[in-house]
CSV table of C-alpha atoms in Angstrom, one decimal:
chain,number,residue,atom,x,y,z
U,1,UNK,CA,34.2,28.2,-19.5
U,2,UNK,CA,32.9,32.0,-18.1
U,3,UNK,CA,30.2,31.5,-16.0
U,4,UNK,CA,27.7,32.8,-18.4
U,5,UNK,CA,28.0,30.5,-20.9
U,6,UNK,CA,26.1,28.0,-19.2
U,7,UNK,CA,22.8,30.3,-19.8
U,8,UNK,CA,23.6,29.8,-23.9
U,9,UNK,CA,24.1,26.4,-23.7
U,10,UNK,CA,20.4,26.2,-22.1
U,11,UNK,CA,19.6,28.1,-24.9
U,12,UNK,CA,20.6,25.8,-27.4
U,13,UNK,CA,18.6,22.6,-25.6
U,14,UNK,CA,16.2,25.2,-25.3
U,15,UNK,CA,15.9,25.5,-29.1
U,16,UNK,CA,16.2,22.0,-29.5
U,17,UNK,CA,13.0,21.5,-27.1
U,18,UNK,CA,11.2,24.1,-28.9
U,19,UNK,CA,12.1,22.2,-32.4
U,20,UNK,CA,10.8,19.1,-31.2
U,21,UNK,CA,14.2,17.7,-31.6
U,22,UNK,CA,14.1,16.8,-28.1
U,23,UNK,CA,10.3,15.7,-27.5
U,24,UNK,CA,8.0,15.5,-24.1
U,25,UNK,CA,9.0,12.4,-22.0
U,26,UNK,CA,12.7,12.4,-23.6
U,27,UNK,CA,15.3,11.7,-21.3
U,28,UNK,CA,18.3,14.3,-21.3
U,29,UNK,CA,22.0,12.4,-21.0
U,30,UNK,CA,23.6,12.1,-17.4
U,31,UNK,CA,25.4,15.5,-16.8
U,32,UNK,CA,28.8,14.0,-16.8
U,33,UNK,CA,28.3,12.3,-20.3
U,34,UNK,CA,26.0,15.9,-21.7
U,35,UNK,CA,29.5,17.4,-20.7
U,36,UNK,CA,31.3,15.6,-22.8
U,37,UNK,CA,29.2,15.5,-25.8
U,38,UNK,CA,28.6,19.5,-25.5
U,39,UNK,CA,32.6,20.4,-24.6
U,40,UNK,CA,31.8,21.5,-21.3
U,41,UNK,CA,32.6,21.2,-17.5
U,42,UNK,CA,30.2,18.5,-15.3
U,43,UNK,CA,29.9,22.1,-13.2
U,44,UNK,CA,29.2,23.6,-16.2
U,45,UNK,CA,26.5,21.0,-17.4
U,46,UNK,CA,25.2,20.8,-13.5
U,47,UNK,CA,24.2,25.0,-14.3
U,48,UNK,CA,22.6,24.1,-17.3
U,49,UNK,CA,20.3,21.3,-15.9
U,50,UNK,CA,19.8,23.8,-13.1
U,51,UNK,CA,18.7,26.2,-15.6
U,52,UNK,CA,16.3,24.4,-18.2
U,53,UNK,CA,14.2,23.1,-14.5
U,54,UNK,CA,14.4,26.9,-14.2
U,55,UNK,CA,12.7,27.4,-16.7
U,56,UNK,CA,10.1,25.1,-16.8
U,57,UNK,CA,11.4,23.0,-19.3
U,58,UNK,CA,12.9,19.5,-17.3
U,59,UNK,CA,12.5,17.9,-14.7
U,60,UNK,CA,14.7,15.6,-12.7
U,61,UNK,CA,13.4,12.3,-11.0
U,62,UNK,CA,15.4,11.0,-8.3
U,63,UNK,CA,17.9,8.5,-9.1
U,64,UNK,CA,16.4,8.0,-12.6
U,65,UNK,CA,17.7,11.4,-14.9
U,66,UNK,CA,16.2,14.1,-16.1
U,67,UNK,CA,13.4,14.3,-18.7
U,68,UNK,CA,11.8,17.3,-21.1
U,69,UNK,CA,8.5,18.0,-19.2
U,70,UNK,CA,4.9,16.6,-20.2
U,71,UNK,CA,3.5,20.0,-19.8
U,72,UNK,CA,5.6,22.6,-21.9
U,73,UNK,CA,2.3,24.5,-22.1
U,74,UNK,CA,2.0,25.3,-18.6
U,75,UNK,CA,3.5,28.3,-17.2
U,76,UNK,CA,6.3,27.5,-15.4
U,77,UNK,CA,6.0,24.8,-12.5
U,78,UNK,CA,1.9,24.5,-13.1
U,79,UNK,CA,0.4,22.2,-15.9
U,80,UNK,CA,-1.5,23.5,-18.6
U,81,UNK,CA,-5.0,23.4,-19.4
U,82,UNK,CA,-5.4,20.0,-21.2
U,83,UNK,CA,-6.5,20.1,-25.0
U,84,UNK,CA,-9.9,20.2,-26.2
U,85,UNK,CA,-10.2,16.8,-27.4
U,86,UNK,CA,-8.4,14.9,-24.3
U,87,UNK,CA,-10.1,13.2,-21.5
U,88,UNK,CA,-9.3,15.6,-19.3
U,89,UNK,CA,-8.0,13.6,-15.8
U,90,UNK,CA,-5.9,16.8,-14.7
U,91,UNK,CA,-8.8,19.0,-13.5
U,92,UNK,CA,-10.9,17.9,-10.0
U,93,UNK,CA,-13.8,20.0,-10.8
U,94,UNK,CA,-17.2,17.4,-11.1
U,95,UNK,CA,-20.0,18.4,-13.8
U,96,UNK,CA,-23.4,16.7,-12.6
U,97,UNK,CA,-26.6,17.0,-13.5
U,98,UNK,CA,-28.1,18.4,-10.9
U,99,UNK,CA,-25.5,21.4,-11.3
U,100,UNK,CA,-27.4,22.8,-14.5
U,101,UNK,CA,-31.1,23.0,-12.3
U,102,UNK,CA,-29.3,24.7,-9.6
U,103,UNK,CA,-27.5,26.9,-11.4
U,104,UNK,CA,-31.1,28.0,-13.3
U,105,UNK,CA,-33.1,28.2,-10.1
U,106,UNK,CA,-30.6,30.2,-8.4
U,107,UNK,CA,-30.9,33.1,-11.2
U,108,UNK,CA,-34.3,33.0,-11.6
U,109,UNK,CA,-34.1,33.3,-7.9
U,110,UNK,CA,-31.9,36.4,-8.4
U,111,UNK,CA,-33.5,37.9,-10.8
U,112,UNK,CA,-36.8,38.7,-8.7
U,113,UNK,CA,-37.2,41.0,-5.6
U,114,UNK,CA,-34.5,42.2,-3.6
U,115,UNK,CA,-31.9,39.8,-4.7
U,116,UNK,CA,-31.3,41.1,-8.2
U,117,UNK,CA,-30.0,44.7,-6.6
U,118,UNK,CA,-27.5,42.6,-4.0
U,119,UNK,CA,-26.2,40.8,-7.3
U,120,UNK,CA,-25.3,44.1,-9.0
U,121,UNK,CA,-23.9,45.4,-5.6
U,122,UNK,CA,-20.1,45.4,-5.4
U,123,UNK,CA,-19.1,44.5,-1.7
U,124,UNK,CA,-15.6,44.5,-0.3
U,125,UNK,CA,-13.9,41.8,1.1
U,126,UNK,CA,-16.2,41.4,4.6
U,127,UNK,CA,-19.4,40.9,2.4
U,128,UNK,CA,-22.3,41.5,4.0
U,129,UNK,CA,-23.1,40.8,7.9
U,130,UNK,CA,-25.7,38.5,6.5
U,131,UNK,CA,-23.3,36.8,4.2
U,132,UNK,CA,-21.3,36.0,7.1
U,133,UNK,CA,-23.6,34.8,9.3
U,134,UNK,CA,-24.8,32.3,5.9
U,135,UNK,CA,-21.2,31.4,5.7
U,136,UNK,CA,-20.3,30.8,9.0
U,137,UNK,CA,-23.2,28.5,9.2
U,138,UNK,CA,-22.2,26.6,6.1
U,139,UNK,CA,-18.5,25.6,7.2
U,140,UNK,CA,-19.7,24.7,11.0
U,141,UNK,CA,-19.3,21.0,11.6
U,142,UNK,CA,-19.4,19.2,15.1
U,143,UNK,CA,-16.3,20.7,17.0
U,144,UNK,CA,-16.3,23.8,14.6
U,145,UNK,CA,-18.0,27.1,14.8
U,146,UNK,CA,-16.3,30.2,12.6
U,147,UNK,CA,-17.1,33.1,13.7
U,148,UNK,CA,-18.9,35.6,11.6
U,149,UNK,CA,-16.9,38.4,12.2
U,150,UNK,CA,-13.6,36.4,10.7
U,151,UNK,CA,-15.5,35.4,7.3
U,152,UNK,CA,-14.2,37.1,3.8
U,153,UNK,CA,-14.8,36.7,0.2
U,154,UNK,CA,-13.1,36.6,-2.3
U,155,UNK,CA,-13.6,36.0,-6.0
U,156,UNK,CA,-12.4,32.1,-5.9
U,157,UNK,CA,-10.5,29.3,-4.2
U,158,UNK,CA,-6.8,30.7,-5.5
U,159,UNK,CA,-7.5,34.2,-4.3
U,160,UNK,CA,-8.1,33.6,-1.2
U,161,UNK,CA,-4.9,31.1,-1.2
U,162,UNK,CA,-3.2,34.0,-2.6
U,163,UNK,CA,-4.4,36.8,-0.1
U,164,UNK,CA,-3.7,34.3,2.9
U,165,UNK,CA,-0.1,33.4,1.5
U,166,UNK,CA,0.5,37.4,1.2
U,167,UNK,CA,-0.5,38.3,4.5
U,168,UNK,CA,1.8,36.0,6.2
U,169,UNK,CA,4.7,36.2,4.7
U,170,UNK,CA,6.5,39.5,2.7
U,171,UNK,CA,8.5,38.6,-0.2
U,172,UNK,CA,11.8,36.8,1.0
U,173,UNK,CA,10.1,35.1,3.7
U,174,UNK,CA,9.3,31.1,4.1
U,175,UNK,CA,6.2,29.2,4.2
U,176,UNK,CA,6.3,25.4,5.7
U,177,UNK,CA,4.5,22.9,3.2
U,178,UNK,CA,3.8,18.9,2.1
U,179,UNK,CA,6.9,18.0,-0.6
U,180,UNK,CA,4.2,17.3,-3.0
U,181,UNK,CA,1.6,20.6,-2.7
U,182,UNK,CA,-1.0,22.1,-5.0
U,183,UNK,CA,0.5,23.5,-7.9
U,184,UNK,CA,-1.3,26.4,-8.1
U,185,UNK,CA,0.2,27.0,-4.9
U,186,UNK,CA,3.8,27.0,-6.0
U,187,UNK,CA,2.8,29.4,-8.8
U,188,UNK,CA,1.6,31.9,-6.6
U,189,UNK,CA,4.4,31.7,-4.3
U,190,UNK,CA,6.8,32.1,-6.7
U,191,UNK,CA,4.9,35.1,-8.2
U,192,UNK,CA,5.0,36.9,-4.5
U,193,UNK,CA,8.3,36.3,-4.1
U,194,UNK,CA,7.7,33.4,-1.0
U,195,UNK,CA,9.8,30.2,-0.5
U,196,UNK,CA,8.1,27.3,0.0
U,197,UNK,CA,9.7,24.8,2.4
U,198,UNK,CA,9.3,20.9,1.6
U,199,UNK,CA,8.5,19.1,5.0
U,200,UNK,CA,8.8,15.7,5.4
U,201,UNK,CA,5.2,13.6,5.7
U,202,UNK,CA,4.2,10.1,6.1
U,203,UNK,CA,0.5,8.4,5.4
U,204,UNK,CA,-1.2,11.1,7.8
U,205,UNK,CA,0.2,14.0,6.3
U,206,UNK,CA,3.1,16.3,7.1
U,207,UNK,CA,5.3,14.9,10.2
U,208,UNK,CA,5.4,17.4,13.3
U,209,UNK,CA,8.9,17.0,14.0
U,210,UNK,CA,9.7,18.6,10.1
U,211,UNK,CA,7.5,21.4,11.3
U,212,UNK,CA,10.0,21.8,14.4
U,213,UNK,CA,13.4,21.0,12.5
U,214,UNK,CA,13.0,23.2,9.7
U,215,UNK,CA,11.8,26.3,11.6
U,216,UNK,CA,15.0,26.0,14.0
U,217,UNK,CA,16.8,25.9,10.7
U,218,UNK,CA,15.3,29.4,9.5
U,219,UNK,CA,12.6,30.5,10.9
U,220,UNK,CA,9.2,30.1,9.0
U,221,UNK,CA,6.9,32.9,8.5
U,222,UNK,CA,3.9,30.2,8.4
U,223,UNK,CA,2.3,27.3,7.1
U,224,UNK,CA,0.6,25.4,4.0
U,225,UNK,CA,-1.0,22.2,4.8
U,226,UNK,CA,-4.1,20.3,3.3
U,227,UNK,CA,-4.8,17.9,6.2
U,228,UNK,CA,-7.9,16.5,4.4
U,229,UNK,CA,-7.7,14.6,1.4
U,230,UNK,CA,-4.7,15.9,0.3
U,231,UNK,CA,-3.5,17.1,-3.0
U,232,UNK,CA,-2.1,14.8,-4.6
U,233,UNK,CA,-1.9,11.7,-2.4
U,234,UNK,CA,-5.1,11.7,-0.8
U,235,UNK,CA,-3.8,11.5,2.7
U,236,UNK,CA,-5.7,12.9,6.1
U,237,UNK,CA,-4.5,13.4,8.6
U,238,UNK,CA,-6.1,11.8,11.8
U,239,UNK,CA,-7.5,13.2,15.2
U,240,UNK,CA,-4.0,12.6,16.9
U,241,UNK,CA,-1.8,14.2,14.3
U,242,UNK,CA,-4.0,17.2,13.9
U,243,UNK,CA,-4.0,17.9,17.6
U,244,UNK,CA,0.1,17.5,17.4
U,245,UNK,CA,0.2,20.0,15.1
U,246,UNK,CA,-2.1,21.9,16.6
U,247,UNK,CA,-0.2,22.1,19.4
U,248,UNK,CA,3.1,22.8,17.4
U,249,UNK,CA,1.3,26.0,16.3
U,250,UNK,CA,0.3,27.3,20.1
U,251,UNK,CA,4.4,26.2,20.9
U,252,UNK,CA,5.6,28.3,18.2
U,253,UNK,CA,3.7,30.8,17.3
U,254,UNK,CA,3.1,29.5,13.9
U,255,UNK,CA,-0.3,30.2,11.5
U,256,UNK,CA,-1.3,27.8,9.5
U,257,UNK,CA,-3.1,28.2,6.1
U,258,UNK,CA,-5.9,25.3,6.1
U,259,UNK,CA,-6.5,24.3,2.9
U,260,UNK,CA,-10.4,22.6,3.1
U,261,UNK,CA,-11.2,22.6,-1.0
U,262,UNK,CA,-11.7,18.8,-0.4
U,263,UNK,CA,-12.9,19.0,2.4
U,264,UNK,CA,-16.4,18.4,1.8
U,265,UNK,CA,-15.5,15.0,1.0
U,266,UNK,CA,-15.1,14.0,4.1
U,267,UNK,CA,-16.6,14.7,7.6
U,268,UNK,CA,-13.3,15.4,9.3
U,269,UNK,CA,-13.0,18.2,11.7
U,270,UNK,CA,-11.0,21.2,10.6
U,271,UNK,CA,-7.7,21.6,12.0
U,272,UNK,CA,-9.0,25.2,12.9
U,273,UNK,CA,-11.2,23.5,15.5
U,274,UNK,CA,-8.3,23.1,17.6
U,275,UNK,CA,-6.2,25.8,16.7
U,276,UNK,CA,-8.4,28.8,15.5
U,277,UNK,CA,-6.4,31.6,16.8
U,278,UNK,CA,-3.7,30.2,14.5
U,279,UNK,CA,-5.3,28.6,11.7
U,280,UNK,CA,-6.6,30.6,8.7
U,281,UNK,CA,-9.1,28.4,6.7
U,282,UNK,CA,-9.5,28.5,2.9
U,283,UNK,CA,-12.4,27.0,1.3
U,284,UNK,CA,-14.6,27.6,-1.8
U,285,UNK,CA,-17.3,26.7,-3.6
U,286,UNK,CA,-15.8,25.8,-6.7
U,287,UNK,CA,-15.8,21.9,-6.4
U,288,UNK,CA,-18.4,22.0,-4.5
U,289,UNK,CA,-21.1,23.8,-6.6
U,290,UNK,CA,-19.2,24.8,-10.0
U,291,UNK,CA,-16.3,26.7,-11.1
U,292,UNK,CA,-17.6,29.0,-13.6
U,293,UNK,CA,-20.0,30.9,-10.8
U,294,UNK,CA,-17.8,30.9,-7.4
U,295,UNK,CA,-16.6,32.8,-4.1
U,296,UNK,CA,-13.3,31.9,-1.8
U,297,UNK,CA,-14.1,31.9,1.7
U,298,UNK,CA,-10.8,32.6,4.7
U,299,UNK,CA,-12.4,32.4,8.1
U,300,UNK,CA,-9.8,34.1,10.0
U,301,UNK,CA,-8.7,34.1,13.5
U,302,UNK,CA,-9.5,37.9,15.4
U,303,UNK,CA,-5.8,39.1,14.9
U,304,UNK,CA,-5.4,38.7,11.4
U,305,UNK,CA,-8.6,39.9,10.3
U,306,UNK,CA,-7.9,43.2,9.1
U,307,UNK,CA,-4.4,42.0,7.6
U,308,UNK,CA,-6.3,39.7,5.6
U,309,UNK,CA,-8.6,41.9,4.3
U,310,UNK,CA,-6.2,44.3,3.4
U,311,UNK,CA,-4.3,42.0,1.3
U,312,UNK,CA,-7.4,40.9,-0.4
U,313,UNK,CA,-8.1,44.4,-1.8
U,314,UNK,CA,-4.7,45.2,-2.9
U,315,UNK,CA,-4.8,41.9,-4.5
U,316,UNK,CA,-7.9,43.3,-6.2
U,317,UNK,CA,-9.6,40.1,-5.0
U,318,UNK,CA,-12.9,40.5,-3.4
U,319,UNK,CA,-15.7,39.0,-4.8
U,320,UNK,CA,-17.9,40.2,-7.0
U,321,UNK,CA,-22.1,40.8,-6.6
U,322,UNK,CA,-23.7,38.7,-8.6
U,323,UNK,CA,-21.2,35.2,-7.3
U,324,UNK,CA,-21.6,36.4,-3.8
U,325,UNK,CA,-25.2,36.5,-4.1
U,326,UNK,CA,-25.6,32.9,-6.1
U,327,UNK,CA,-23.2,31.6,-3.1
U,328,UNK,CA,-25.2,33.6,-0.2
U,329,UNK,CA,-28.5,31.6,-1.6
U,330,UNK,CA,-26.9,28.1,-2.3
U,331,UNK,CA,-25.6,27.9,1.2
U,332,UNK,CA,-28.9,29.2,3.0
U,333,UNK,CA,-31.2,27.2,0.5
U,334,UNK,CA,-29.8,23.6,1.1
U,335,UNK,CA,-29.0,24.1,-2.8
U,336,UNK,CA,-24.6,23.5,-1.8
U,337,UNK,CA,-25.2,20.4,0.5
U,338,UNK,CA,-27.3,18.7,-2.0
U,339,UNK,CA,-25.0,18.9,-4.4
U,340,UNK,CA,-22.4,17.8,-1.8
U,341,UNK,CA,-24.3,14.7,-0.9
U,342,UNK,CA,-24.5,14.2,-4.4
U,343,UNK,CA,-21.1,14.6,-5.3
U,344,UNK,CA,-19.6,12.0,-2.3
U,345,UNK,CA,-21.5,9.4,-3.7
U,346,UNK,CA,-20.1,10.3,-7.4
U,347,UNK,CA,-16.3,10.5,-6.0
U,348,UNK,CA,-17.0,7.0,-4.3
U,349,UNK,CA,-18.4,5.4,-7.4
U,350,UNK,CA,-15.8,6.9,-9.4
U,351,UNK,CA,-13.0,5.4,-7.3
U,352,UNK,CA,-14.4,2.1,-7.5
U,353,UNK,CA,-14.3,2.2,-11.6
U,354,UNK,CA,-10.8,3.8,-11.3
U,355,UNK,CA,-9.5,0.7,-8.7
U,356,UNK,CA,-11.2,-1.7,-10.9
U,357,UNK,CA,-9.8,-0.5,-14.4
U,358,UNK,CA,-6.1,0.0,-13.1
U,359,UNK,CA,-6.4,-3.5,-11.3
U,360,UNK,CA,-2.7,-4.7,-11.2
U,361,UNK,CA,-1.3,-1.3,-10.8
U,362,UNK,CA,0.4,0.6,-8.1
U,363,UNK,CA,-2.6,3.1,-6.7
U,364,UNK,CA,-2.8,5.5,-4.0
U,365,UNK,CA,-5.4,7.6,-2.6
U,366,UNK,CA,-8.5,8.1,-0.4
U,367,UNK,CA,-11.7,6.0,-2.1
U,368,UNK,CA,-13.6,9.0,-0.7
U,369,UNK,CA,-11.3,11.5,-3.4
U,370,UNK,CA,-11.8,12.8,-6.6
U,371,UNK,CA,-8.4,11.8,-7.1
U,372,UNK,CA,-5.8,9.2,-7.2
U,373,UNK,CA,-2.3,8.5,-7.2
U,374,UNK,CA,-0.7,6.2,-9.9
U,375,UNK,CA,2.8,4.8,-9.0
U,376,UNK,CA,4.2,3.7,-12.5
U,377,UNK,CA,6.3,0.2,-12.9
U,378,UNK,CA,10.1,0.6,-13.5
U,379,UNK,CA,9.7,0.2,-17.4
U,380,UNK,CA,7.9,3.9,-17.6
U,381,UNK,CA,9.1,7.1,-15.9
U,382,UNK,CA,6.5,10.1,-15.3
U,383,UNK,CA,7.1,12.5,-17.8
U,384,UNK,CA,7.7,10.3,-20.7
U,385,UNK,CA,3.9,8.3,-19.7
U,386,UNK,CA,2.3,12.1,-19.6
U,387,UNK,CA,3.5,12.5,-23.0
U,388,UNK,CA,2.6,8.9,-24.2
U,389,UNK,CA,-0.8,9.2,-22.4
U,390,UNK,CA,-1.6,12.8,-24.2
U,391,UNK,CA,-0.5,11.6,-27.3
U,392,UNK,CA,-3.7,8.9,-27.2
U,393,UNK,CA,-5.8,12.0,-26.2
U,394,UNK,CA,-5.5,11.3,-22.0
U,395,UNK,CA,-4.2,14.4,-20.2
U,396,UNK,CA,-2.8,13.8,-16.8
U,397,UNK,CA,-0.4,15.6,-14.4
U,398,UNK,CA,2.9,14.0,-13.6
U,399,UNK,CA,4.3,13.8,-10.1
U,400,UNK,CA,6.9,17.1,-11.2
U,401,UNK,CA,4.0,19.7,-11.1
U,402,UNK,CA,3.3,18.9,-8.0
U,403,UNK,CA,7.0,18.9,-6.4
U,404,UNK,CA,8.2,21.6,-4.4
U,405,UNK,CA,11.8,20.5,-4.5
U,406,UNK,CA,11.7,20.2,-8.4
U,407,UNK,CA,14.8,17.4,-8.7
U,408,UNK,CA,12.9,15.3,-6.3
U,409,UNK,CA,10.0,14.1,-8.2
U,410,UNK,CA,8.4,10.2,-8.0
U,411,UNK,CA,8.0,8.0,-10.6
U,412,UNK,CA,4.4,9.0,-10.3
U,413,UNK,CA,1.2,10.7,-11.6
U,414,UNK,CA,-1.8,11.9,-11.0
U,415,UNK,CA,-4.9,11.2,-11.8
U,416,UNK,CA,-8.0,13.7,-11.7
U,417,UNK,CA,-11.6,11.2,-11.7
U,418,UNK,CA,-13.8,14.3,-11.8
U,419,UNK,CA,-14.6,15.6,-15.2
U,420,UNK,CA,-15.2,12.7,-17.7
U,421,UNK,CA,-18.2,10.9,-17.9
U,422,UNK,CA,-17.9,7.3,-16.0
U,423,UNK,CA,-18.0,5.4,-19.4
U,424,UNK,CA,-15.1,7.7,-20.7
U,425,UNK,CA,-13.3,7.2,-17.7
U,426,UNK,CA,-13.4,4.0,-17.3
U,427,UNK,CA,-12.2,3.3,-20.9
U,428,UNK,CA,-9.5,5.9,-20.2
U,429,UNK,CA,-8.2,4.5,-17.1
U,430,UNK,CA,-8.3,0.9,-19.1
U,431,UNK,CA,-6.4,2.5,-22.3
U,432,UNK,CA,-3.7,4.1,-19.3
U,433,UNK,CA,-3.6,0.0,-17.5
U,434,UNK,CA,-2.7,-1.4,-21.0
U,435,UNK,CA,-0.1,1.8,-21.7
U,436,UNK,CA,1.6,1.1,-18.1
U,437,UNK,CA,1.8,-2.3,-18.3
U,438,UNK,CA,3.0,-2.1,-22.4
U,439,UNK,CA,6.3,-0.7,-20.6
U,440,UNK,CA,7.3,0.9,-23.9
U,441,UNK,CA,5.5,4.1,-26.0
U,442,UNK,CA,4.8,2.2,-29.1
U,443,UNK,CA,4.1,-1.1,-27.8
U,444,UNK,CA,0.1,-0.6,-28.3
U,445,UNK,CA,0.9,1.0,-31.8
């Protein structure tokens, strides 16, 4: 069969997805027998797999086949927003109380004296010196001091992920990261032409021999790592393995992106404390205050400074006056760390409700986390629970969005603890604990 062919037999499964002939959660025959039903070569069938994960529309699970995605919505490798009337457990972003009084002092605040004209100031990426100073403050911890002069803004959490990603590494180029990573992440890599690089991790994180093995492979241009609370699994890494990699990065030559939107979680010390000429840190104040009024922060090290702000105004991402201002005042007012305090014990009650619910289940994660990993029993495999789970209105993320190596998925999914209320949560987690352990889609029916 011409090479080309295999693109129109995608195209037909394509259709057939579309039709909802082949629904989310089915599982696509093994290559060798699709071959034979379609009149094709196994290298011929192998393309077309290759193809439909290309697109967005399977995914493969080791040693268990390959299954039309949850998520058909989503563009490409990252999931879509969940529906209106599903308990959302994909997004990590907490709604408190507290959150609506802040967010009303903090423009009433604005709108008087000298603050109103800073909020309808447009500022480049450096902000203001005072700005600076206010968010240097903010991120210092014991062991960790930004300095001023390395602080930027930009409008969110994913811009400033996107301008660090861009300044290390031109289009082509590699960037080291855990095998199961953000998935906003992978979208943005992909869309700046940058390949990620799975690197092999254990309970603390990513192992510092991967680091080592796959940059004598091919040389990286850098790395992504989330050594708090990481996304998905919930793992942090410890003193000793953050002072191994620090000193992988001073060996090699290596900068690290520091991903720290957990961070405030936990009262771990950055791994730019011990390696801040080679460590850029990303953090916002989207989880930490709210989403819909936000800055990114990148506290840079000296060198990288200017290449940093240039690639966060050709990425047209600077932040804007009136967030900058609200974020200024929240971090200089005691406004963020109250809500912070607030929000740690919220996380830990809401781990304790999601432990309790999915009591007999296979779970993962930090009881400190806004998030947890669900390991599903043999009966169920990831995409076709997504699917079940969305049909009884629960929207979840399975292990696939997260996967750098797309044909190397777990049996896995995660879930989000953040945005329902605890009494919908809980009863969502139970209806999920029932589903598992049902083993079968219309068992519960």
């Amino acid at each position: 069969m011409p090479l080309a062919d295999f693109r129109d037999v995608a195209d037909a499964v394509a259709s057939e997805i579309a039709s909802g002939a082949l629904r989310p959660g089915d599982r696509l025959p093994p290559q060798r027998d699709f071959a034979y039903r379609r009149g094709i070569a196994v290298s011929t069938a192998s393309r077309v797999y290759a193809e439909l994960a290309r697109r967005g529309l399977v995914t493969g699970e080791v040693g268990r086949g390959t299954y039309v995605r949850s998520d058909l919505n989503g563009p490409g490798p990252i999931q879509s927003e969940p529906p209106p009337a599903a308990v959302d457990l994909q997004r990590t972003h907490s709604h408190l109380p507290e959150q609506e009084t802040v967010l009303a002092e903090t423009l009433a605040a604005l709108a008087r004296g000298g603050a109103a004209e800073a909020a309808l100031n447009q500022f480049g990426p450096a902000g203001t010196p005072a700005a600076r100073r206010v968010a240097a403050n903010f991120l210092a911890r014991d062991g960790y001091a930004p300095d001023p002069a390395g602080l930027l803004f930009t409008g969110n959490g994913r811009q400033a992920l996107a301008a660090a990603l861009a300044a290390l590494a031109p289009p082509g180029e590699r960037i080291g990261c855990e095998p199961l990573t953000y998935p906003v992440a992978k979208g943005i890599a992909a869309r700046l032409g940058i390949a990620l690089v799975p690197l092999a991790m254990d309970a603390e994180g990513v192992r510092p021999e991967a680091i080592l093995q796959a940059h004598r492979a091919t040389p990286l241009s850098g790395l992504y790592l989330q050594p708090t609370l990481q996304n998905p699994l919930g793992a942090s890494m410890g003193p000793g393995r953050r002072a191994e990699i620090a000193e992988i990065l001073a060996r090699t030559g290596l900068t690290a992106i520091e991903d720290t939107v957990y961070g405030f979680l936990s009262d771990a010390v950055p791994l730019a404390a011990l390696a801040p000429g080679r460590t850029i840190l990303v953090d916002s104040l989207s989880k930490r205050v709210m989403p819909g009024l936000t800055i990114g922060l990148l506290a840079s090290p000296p060198d990288l400074v200017d290449r940093l702000a240039a690639s966060v105004r050709q990425g047209g991402w600077s932040a804007t006056g009136l967030p900058l201002a609200a974020g200024v005042q929240w971090m200089s007012d005691g406004s963020a760390a109250r809500l912070v305090a607030a929000k740690r014990a919220d996380a830990a009650a809401r781990q304790i409700i999601a432990r309790e619910s999915l009591a007999g289940l296979a779970v993962a994660g930090d009881p400190r986390a806004y998030h947890l990993w669900l390991e599903l029993p043999e009966t169920w495999r990831a995409e076709a629970f997504a699917a079940a789970a969305l049909r009884r209105g629960i929207a979840l993320i399975s292990a696939a969005s997260f996967a750098v190596n797309p044909g190397h998925a777990p049996n896995a999914v995660r879930l989000a603890l953040a945005a329902p209320t605890r009494d919908a949560l809980a009863r969502a987690l139970g209806d999920l604990r029932r589903l598992a352990l049902a083993g079968d889609d219309h068992a519960l029916e």
